[in-house]
Amino acid sequence: MFAAGKLVTGTLPDYATPQWGSRIGQPTQNEIKINGVGYYQLIIPLKNQHGLAGAIALLQSSTSVKRNTWQMIGMLWLITGASLIFIFPLVWYFASSLAHPITALSGIFRDLTKGNALTREELAQIDRSRLRHDELGELARSFMSMNDAINQKINLINELNASLEQKVADRTSALVAREQEARTVIENSPDSISRYLPDGRRIYANPALIAMTEGGEDALLGKTPSESPGGSNAELYEQKIREVFSSGRNKQFELRWHDRFGREVCSHIRLTPEFDLAGNVVTVLAIGRDITERLEFEKTIWEQANFDILTKLPNRQMFYDRLQQEAQLVTRSGKSLALLLVDLDHFKEVNDTLGHDIGDLLLIEAARRISRSVRASDTVARLGGDEFTVILSELDDTAIASRIAQNIIDKLADPFMLGIEKTYISASIGLSFYPDDTNELDVLFKNADQAMYAAKNSGRNRFSYFTQDLQEAAQIRLRLTNDLRTALSGNQFIVVYQPIIELESGRMHKAEALLRWQHPERGMIDPSGFIGLAEETGLIRAIGDWVFQQAVARALIWRSYIPDFQISINKSPAQLHQEEQLSWTDYLQQQGLDPSAIAVEITEGLLLNPEPDVNARLMRLRNAGIQLAIDDFGTGYSSLSYIRRFDIDYIKIDQSYVQHLETDPGDVSLCEAIIAMAHKLDIKVVAEGVETAGQLDVLASRGCDYIQGYLFSKPLTAEAFFQQYMQHAAE
Ligand code: C2E
Ligand code: MG
Ligand code: MG
């Protein structure tokens, strides 16, 4: 309020002097002394229109001013002191109320930030009591809640991260392991594995492929299949790879190629496209499996299933397939088909005498000869054993079939040179035509079979057509077979006895027991009409035992008339192939008949039978004291060593040699030789079928021991035989 001014000391007249103010016309303030008393003077000029008109001077004692000032200052101090007393706590209060939550907040923040990841428990442990219930506290609390939530989320994320990391680590190690496994598999795979680029070049080859190809890995990598391993099918392989690249689809095929040893290999190739992320085929993986052995194995299996191992001809299975195919063909073409059933005659004897190895050679050679006798389009098959079939297809003329059949017979009639052995064989052939005879293939086969048997029965070494008569005969056979089953229980059999005369003495002390069937409708049937059926059905064993029992009963009686009387009984091979139902030796003992009263007639072939059981059964008879005779001698194969081994007592010369003794000097020589040989071996000879005195003379002059034939007597019933011979003997 006090403007700076010049202190003027003077008297009151000094008052309002112009020099009081240097700035005339403007208010001036200064300090003056009046009467020694100091005053503060404020001069306020008064102006009018002419200028300065006067001035008003305001005086105030400077003492009072000063006092006032001091008072003011004191007041001010008072006020300041009071202010300090009141304001400081206030400020402190406000400051602390402001600072506390911030401090608490910052403390909490410090706590929160001291670790990177506080657990939920750690968060819970943070002292929240420090927070007040004011806005900042609320703020801090909500912040903390938010922080809690964030922390929980962070923890959750951390946990997730950790589990993800664990998963990634696990997956990675699993992938590594799998990759290792895959590598091991690929490296050790027996399959060839390779990878190709779109230009056909190979970028990978596994060890299996490398091992198979010439030049190893270097020769394979970067090369196309044509370049390595090359070969005629490489181009085809490349073509397939190109197709997989363009189609994006798998491809499989079989490829033949040559491995580094020059071996032809057949691989089953599987081509698989490999894609990039954009779906383009970038490479093609080729996996090749060597199926050469499997194919060969399958081929062998197929051959074994369809071909005969010995002759390499189609077997029964293949034959039926071909027959069906050919039948369909001729059905369409309207032509004919001929089925020929070829059976080798007496092949079993070749096997028995010369052994199975030679028998096999003969079959192979026979198969070759039959195959050569037919056209290339015809089928020759082996059904088993010595049985062959020929399918002559597309025949315009059925007469061709008979020419081919005769051709086969002629070819087989040529001598067989088997090693050092020279052997002869013949064949019987049955012919049947499709569809002429039948249009059923099963029936066609049966017809040919019947025709073949007809050829055999008519003397073998010939062919026979299937005829209606044959079919009727076959039907009769079937009916007879059924009738035969009840013949024994129906007492329909009769045993007749044919005397055998000792030439030297003229005595009749032997007879042969021969079977007859008194059929209720067909009358008397000779053995030739049913023995074969009985053998096929196995009934022969029971029938044979019955004949034996009949003969034993007769011998027991007749021996009382002729003490050395002997009855010979025919025993067919079928009876010796199986264990006997009745023990003949035991039966003889039970009946009290001397075994020498019985002789057993067997065929030559049986002696050669290699089966030990058959040999043993024969030996049992022999050892029991039953005499053995070889029936129909000269019609089959004989072995002198076997004749000696079984200590044969009689040889019965077959009637086919006896028949022509008067006309055929060859047969005379044969009989002579047989008799001489037999006598050397201490064997007696019986000549069968002696019908004439001339035959008798020849035989007698050659030293034959016994004769049997119509010349002397036909077979007689037991009663007739008894009446004719026993009564006479008793006289
Ligand atoms: P086999 O053992 O050779 O018997 C001789 C056959 O010749 C008998 O024929 C007999 O009747 C006949 N025969 C005898 N003398 C003459 C003759 O002068 N001229 C002619 N043409 N034939 C004569 P059969 O009785 O028809 O017997 C035929 C075959 O049947 C027998 O031949 C024999 O192998 C077999 N057989 C006969 N009975 C039985 C039997 O009980 N069991 C077995 N397994 N086979 C038997
Ligand atoms: Mg006989
Ligand atoms: Mg005989």
Tab-separated table of N, CA and C in Angstrom, residues 348 572-579 602-603 605-621 628 645-646:
chain	number	residue	atom	x	y	z
A	348	LYS	N	-1.704	-154.966	-62.442
A	348	LYS	CA	-1.329	-155.279	-61.050
A	348	LYS	C	-0.203	-156.305	-61.025
A	572	SER	N	-10.525	-166.851	-52.951
A	572	SER	CA	-10.162	-165.714	-53.802
A	572	SER	C	-9.318	-164.703	-53.015
A	573	PRO	N	-8.544	-163.915	-53.750
A	573	PRO	CA	-7.659	-162.951	-53.069
A	573	PRO	C	-8.399	-162.077	-52.060
A	574	ALA	N	-9.656	-161.701	-52.404
A	574	ALA	CA	-10.425	-160.829	-51.492
A	574	ALA	C	-10.584	-161.475	-50.124
A	575	GLN	N	-10.565	-162.823	-50.086
A	575	GLN	CA	-10.738	-163.508	-48.810
A	575	GLN	C	-9.481	-163.449	-47.958
A	576	LEU	N	-8.366	-163.240	-48.620
A	576	LEU	CA	-7.106	-163.228	-47.871
A	576	LEU	C	-6.617	-161.815	-47.571
A	577	HIS	N	-7.238	-160.838	-48.224
A	577	HIS	CA	-6.792	-159.456	-47.985
A	577	HIS	C	-7.264	-158.929	-46.642
A	578	GLN	N	-8.307	-159.552	-46.108
A	578	GLN	CA	-8.814	-159.100	-44.812
A	578	GLN	C	-8.677	-160.220	-43.791
A	579	GLU	N	-8.735	-159.810	-42.530
A	579	GLU	CA	-8.644	-160.810	-41.460
A	579	GLU	C	-9.848	-161.747	-41.585
A	602	ILE	N	-5.393	-171.134	-54.673
A	602	ILE	CA	-5.226	-169.675	-54.770
A	602	ILE	C	-4.724	-169.331	-56.173
A	603	THR	N	-4.818	-168.069	-56.535
A	603	THR	CA	-4.332	-167.671	-57.874
A	603	THR	C	-2.865	-167.241	-57.768
A	605	GLY	N	-1.326	-164.589	-58.761
A	605	GLY	CA	-1.089	-163.200	-58.347
A	605	GLY	C	-1.017	-163.052	-56.834
A	606	LEU	N	-1.823	-163.837	-56.153
A	606	LEU	CA	-1.883	-163.710	-54.697
A	606	LEU	C	-0.524	-164.000	-54.054
A	607	LEU	N	0.181	-164.940	-54.675
A	607	LEU	CA	1.487	-165.319	-54.129
A	607	LEU	C	2.452	-164.138	-54.161
A	608	LEU	N	2.252	-163.308	-55.197
A	608	LEU	CA	3.180	-162.190	-55.368
A	608	LEU	C	2.798	-160.994	-54.524
A	609	ASN	N	1.639	-161.123	-53.872
A	609	ASN	CA	1.177	-159.962	-53.120
A	609	ASN	C	2.185	-159.568	-52.047
A	610	PRO	N	2.642	-158.331	-52.123
A	610	PRO	CA	3.679	-157.938	-51.176
A	610	PRO	C	3.150	-157.655	-49.767
A	611	GLU	N	1.808	-157.703	-49.613
A	611	GLU	CA	1.283	-157.365	-48.281
A	611	GLU	C	1.668	-158.435	-47.273
A	612	PRO	N	2.321	-158.050	-46.207
A	612	PRO	CA	2.781	-159.040	-45.229
A	612	PRO	C	1.628	-159.799	-44.588
A	613	ASP	N	0.470	-159.122	-44.415
A	613	ASP	CA	-0.663	-159.792	-43.777
A	613	ASP	C	-1.167	-160.961	-44.623
A	614	VAL	N	-1.202	-160.736	-45.959
A	614	VAL	CA	-1.666	-161.792	-46.858
A	614	VAL	C	-0.704	-162.983	-46.773
A	615	ASN	N	0.587	-162.666	-46.803
A	615	ASN	CA	1.598	-163.722	-46.684
A	615	ASN	C	1.417	-164.502	-45.382
A	616	ALA	N	1.192	-163.754	-44.317
A	616	ALA	CA	1.074	-164.384	-42.999
A	616	ALA	C	-0.140	-165.315	-42.954
A	617	ARG	N	-1.246	-164.885	-43.557
A	617	ARG	CA	-2.466	-165.707	-43.534
A	617	ARG	C	-2.256	-167.011	-44.308
A	618	LEU	N	-1.557	-166.863	-45.449
A	618	LEU	CA	-1.274	-168.052	-46.260
A	618	LEU	C	-0.375	-169.013	-45.482
A	619	MET	N	0.632	-168.446	-44.842
A	619	MET	CA	1.578	-169.260	-44.093
A	619	MET	C	0.884	-170.002	-42.941
A	620	ARG	N	-0.124	-169.335	-42.345
A	620	ARG	CA	-0.853	-169.941	-41.236
A	620	ARG	C	-1.577	-171.208	-41.702
A	621	LEU	N	-2.190	-171.091	-42.898
A	621	LEU	CA	-2.884	-172.259	-43.469
A	621	LEU	C	-1.871	-173.372	-43.732
A	628	LEU	N	-1.616	-176.436	-50.363
A	628	LEU	CA	-1.869	-175.261	-51.204
A	628	LEU	C	-1.734	-175.634	-52.670
A	645	ARG	N	8.840	-170.778	-51.633
A	645	ARG	CA	8.694	-170.241	-50.262
A	645	ARG	C	7.434	-170.769	-49.577
A	646	PHE	N	6.322	-170.822	-50.357
A	646	PHE	CA	5.068	-171.261	-49.742
A	646	PHE	C	4.889	-172.779	-49.798
